[in-house]
mmCIF file of the C-alpha atoms, coordinates in Angstrom:
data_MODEL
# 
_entry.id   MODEL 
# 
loop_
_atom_site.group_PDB 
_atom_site.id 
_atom_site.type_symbol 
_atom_site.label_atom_id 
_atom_site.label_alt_id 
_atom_site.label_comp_id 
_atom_site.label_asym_id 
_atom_site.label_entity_id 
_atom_site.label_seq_id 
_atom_site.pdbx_PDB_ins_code 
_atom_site.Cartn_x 
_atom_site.Cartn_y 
_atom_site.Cartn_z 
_atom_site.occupancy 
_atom_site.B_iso_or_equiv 
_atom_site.pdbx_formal_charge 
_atom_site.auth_seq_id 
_atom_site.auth_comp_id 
_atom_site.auth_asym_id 
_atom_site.auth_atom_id 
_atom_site.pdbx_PDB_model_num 
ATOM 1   C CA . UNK A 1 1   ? 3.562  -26.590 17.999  1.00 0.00 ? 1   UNK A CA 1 
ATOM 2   C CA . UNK A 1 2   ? 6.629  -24.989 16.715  1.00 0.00 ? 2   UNK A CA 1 
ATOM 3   C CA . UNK A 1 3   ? 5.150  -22.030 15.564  1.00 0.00 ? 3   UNK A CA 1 
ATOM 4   C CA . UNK A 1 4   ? 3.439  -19.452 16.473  1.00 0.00 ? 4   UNK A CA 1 
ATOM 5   C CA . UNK A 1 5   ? 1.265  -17.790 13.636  1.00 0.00 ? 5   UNK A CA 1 
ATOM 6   C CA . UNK A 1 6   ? -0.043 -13.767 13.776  1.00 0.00 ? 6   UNK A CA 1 
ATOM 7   C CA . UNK A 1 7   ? -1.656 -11.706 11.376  1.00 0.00 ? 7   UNK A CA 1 
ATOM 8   C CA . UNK A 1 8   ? -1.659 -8.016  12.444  1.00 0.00 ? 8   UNK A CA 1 
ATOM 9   C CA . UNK A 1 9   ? -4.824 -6.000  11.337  1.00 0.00 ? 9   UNK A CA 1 
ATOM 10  C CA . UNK A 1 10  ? -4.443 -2.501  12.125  1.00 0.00 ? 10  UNK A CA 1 
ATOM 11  C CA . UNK A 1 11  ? -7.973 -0.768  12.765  1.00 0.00 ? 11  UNK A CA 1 
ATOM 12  C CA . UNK A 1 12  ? -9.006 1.261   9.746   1.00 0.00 ? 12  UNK A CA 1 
ATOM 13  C CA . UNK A 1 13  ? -8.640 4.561   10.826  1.00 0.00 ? 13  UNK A CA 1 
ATOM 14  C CA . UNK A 1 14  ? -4.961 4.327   11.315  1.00 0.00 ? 14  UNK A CA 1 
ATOM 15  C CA . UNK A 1 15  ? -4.722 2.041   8.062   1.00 0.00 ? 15  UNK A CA 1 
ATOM 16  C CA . UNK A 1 16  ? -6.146 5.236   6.256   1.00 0.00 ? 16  UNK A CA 1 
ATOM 17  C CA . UNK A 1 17  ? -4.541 7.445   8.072   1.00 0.00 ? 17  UNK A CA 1 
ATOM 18  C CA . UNK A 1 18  ? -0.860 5.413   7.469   1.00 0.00 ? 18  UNK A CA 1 
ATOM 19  C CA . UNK A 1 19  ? -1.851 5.204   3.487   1.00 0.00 ? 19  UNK A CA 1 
ATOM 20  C CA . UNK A 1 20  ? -2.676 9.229   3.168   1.00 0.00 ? 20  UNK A CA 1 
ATOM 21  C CA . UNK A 1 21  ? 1.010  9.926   4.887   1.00 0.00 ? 21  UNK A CA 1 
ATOM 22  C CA . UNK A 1 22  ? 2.475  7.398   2.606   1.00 0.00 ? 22  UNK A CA 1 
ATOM 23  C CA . UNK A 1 23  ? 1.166  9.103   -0.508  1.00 0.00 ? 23  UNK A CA 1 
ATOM 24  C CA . UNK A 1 24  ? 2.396  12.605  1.184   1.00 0.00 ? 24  UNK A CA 1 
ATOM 25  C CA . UNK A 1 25  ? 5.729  10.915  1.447   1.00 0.00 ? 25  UNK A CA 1 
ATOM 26  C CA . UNK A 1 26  ? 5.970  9.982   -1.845  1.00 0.00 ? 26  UNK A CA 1 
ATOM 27  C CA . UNK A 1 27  ? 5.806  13.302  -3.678  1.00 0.00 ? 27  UNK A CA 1 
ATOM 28  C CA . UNK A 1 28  ? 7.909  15.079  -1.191  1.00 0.00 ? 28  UNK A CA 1 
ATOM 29  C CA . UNK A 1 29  ? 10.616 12.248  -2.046  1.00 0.00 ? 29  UNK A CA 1 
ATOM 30  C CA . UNK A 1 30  ? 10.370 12.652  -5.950  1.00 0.00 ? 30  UNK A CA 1 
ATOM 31  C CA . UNK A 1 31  ? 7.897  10.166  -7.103  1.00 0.00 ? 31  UNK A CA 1 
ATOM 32  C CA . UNK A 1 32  ? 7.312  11.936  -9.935  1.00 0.00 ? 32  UNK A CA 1 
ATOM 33  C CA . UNK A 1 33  ? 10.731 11.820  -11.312 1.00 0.00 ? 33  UNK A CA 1 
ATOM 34  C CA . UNK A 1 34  ? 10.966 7.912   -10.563 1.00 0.00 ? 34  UNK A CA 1 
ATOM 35  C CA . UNK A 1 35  ? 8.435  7.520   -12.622 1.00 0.00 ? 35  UNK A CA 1 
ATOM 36  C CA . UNK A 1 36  ? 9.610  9.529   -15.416 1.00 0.00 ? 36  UNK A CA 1 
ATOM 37  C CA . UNK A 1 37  ? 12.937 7.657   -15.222 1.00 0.00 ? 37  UNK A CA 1 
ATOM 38  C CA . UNK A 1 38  ? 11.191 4.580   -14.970 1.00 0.00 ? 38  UNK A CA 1 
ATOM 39  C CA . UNK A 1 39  ? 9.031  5.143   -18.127 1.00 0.00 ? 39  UNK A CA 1 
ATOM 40  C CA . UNK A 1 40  ? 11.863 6.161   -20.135 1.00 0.00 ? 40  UNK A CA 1 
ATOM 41  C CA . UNK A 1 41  ? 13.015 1.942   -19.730 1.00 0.00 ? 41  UNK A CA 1 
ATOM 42  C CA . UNK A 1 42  ? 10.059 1.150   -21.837 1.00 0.00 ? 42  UNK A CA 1 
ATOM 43  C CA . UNK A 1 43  ? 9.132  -1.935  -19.722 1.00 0.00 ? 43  UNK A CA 1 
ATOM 44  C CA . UNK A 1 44  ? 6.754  -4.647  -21.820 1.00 0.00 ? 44  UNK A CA 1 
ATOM 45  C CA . UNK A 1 45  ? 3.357  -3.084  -21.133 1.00 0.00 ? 45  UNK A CA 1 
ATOM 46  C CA . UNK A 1 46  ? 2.264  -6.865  -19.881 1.00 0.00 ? 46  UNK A CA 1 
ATOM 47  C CA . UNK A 1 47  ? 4.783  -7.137  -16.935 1.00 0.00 ? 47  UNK A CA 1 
ATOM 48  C CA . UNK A 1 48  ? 3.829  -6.569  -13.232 1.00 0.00 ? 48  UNK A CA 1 
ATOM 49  C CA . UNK A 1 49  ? 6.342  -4.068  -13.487 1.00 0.00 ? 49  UNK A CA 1 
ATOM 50  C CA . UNK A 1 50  ? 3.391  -1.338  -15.065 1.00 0.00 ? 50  UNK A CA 1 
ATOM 51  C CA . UNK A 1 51  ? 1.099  -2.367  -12.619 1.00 0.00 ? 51  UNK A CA 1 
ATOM 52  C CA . UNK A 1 52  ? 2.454  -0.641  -9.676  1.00 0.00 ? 52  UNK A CA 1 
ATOM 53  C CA . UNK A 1 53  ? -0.461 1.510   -7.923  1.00 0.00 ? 53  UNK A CA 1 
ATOM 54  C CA . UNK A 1 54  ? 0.599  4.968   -8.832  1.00 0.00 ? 54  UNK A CA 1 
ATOM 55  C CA . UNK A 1 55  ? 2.557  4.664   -11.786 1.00 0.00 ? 55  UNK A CA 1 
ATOM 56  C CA . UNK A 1 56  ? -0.973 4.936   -14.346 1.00 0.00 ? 56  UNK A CA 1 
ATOM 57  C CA . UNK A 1 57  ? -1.695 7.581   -12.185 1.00 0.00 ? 57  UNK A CA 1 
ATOM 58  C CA . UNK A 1 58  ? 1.474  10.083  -12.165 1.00 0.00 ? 58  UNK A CA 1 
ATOM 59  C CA . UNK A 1 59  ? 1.827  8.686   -15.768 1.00 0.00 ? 59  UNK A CA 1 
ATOM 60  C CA . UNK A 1 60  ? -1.454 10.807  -16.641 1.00 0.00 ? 60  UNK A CA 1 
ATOM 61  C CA . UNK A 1 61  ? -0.712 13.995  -14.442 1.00 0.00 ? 61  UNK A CA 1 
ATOM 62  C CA . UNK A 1 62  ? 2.866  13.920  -16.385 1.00 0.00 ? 62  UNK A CA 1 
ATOM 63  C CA . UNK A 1 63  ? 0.706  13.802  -19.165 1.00 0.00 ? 63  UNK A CA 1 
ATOM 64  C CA . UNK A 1 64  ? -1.633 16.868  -18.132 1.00 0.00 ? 64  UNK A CA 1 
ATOM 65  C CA . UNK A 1 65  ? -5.128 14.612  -18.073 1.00 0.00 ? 65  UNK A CA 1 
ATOM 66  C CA . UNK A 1 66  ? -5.198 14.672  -14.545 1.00 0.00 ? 66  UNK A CA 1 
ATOM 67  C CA . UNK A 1 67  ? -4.841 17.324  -11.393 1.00 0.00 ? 67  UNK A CA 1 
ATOM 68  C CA . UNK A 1 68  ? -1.849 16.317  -8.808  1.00 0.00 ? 68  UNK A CA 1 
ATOM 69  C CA . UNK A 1 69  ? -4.728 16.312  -6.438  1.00 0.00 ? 69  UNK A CA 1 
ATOM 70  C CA . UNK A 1 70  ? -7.109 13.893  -8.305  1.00 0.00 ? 70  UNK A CA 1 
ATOM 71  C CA . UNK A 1 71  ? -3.302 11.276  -8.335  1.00 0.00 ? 71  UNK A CA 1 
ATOM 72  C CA . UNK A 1 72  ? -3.516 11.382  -5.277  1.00 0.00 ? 72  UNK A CA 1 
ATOM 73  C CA . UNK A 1 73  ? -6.767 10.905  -4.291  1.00 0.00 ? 73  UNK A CA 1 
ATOM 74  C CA . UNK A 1 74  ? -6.479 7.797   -6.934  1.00 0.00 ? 74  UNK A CA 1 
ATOM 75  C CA . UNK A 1 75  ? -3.491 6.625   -5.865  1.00 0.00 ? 75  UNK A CA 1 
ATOM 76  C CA . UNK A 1 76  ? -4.977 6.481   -1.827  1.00 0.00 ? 76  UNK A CA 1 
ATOM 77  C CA . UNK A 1 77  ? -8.170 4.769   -3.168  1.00 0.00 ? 77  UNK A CA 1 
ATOM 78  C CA . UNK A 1 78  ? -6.499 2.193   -5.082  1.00 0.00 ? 78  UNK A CA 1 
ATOM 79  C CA . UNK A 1 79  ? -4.241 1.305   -2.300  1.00 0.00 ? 79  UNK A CA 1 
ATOM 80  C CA . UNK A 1 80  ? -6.847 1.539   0.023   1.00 0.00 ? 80  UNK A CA 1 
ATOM 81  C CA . UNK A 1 81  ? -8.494 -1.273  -2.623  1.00 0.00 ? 81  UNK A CA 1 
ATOM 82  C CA . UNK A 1 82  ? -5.324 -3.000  -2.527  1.00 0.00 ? 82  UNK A CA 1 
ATOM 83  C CA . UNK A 1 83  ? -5.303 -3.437  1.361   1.00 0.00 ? 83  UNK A CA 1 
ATOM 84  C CA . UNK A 1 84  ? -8.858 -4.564  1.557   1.00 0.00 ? 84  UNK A CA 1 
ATOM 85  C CA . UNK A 1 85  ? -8.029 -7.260  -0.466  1.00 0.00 ? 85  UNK A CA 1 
ATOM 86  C CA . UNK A 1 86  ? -5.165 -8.386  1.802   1.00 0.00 ? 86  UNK A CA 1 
ATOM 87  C CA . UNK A 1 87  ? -7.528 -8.403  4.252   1.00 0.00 ? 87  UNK A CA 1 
ATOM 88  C CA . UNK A 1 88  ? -9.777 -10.355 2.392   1.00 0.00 ? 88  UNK A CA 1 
ATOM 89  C CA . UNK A 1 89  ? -7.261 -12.902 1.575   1.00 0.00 ? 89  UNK A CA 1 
ATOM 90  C CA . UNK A 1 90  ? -5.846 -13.042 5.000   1.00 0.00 ? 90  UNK A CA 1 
ATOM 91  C CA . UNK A 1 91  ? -9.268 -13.732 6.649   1.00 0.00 ? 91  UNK A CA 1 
ATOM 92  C CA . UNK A 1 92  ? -9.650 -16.655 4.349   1.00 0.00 ? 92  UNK A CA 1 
ATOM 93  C CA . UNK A 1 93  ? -6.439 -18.282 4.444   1.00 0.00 ? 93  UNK A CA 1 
ATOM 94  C CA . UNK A 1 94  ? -4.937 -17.221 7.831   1.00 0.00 ? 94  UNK A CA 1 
ATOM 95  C CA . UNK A 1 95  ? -8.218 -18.395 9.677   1.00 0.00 ? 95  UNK A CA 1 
ATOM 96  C CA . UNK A 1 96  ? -6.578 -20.072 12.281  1.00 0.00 ? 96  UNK A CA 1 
ATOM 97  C CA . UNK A 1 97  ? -3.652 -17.183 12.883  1.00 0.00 ? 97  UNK A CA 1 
ATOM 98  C CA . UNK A 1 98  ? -3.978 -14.840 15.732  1.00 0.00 ? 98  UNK A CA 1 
ATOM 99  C CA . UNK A 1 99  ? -5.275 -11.790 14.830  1.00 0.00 ? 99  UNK A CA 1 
ATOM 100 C CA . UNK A 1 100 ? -3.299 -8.190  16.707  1.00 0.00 ? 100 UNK A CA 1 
ATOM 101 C CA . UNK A 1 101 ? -5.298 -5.340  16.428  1.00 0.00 ? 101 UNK A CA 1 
ATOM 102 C CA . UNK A 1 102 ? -3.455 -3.040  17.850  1.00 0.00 ? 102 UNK A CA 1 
ATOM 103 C CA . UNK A 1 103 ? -3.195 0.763   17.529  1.00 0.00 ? 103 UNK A CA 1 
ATOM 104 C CA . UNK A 1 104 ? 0.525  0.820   19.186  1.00 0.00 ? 104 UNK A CA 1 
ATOM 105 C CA . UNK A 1 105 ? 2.543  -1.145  16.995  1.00 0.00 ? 105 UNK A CA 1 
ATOM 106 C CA . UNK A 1 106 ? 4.958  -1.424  20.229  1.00 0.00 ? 106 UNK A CA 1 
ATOM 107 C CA . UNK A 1 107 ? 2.258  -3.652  21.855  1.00 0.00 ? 107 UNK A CA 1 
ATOM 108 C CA . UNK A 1 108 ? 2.727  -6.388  19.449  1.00 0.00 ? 108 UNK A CA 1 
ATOM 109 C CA . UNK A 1 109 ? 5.936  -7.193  21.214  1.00 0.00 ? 109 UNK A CA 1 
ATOM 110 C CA . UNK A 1 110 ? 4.306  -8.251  24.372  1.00 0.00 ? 110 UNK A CA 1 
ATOM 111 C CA . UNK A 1 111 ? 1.702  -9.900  22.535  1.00 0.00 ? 111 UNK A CA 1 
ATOM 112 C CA . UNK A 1 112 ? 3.835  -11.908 20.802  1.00 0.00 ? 112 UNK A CA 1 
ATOM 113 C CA . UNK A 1 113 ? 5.622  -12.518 23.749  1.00 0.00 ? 113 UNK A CA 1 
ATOM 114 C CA . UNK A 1 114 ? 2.921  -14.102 26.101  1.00 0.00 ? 114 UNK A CA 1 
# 
């Protein structure tokens, strides 16, 4: 066989854990005011485009119907959503991939490796 096939599936603590520093990272770098310079394109309302997780979101705090607390707690659940589905999908379609749980992404390496 030519290749070799691997799915990594990080545990869920450090999935969570990744996804709350992402959403940290993302208002200290100005999501905000990418969104506001995004919405001001007027992208069709029907393109994938408005369906980024976040954008509903920071839309309503920018609009004062929401705490910048409550965005983010929205914005880690739906992502959190968004991952389990991967999952989801992965387990049914990647069936026959090795699965890497690791903790370390540096381990992968040598599992891929041997």
């Amino acid at each position: 066989n030519l290749f070799k096939k691997f799915f990594i599936h990080p545990s869920k603590d450090l999935l969570l854990q990744r996804i709350n520093l992402r959403v940290k990272k993302m208002f200290k770098q100005g999501v905000k005011q990418e969104v506001k310079e995004f919405l001001k394109l007027r992208i069709r309302p029907d393109l994938s485009a408005n369906k980024v997780i976040g954008l509903k979101e920071i839309n309503d705090h920018l609009k004062k119907k929401i705490s910048l607390t409550e965005v983010k707690n929205l914005i880690q659940i739906r992502t959190r959503q968004y991952a389990k589905r991967q999952f989801t999908w992965a387990r049914g379609k990647m069936s026959s991939w090795k699965i890497i749980n690791t903790k370390d992404y540096k381990d992968i390496l040598d599992t891929l490796v041997n």
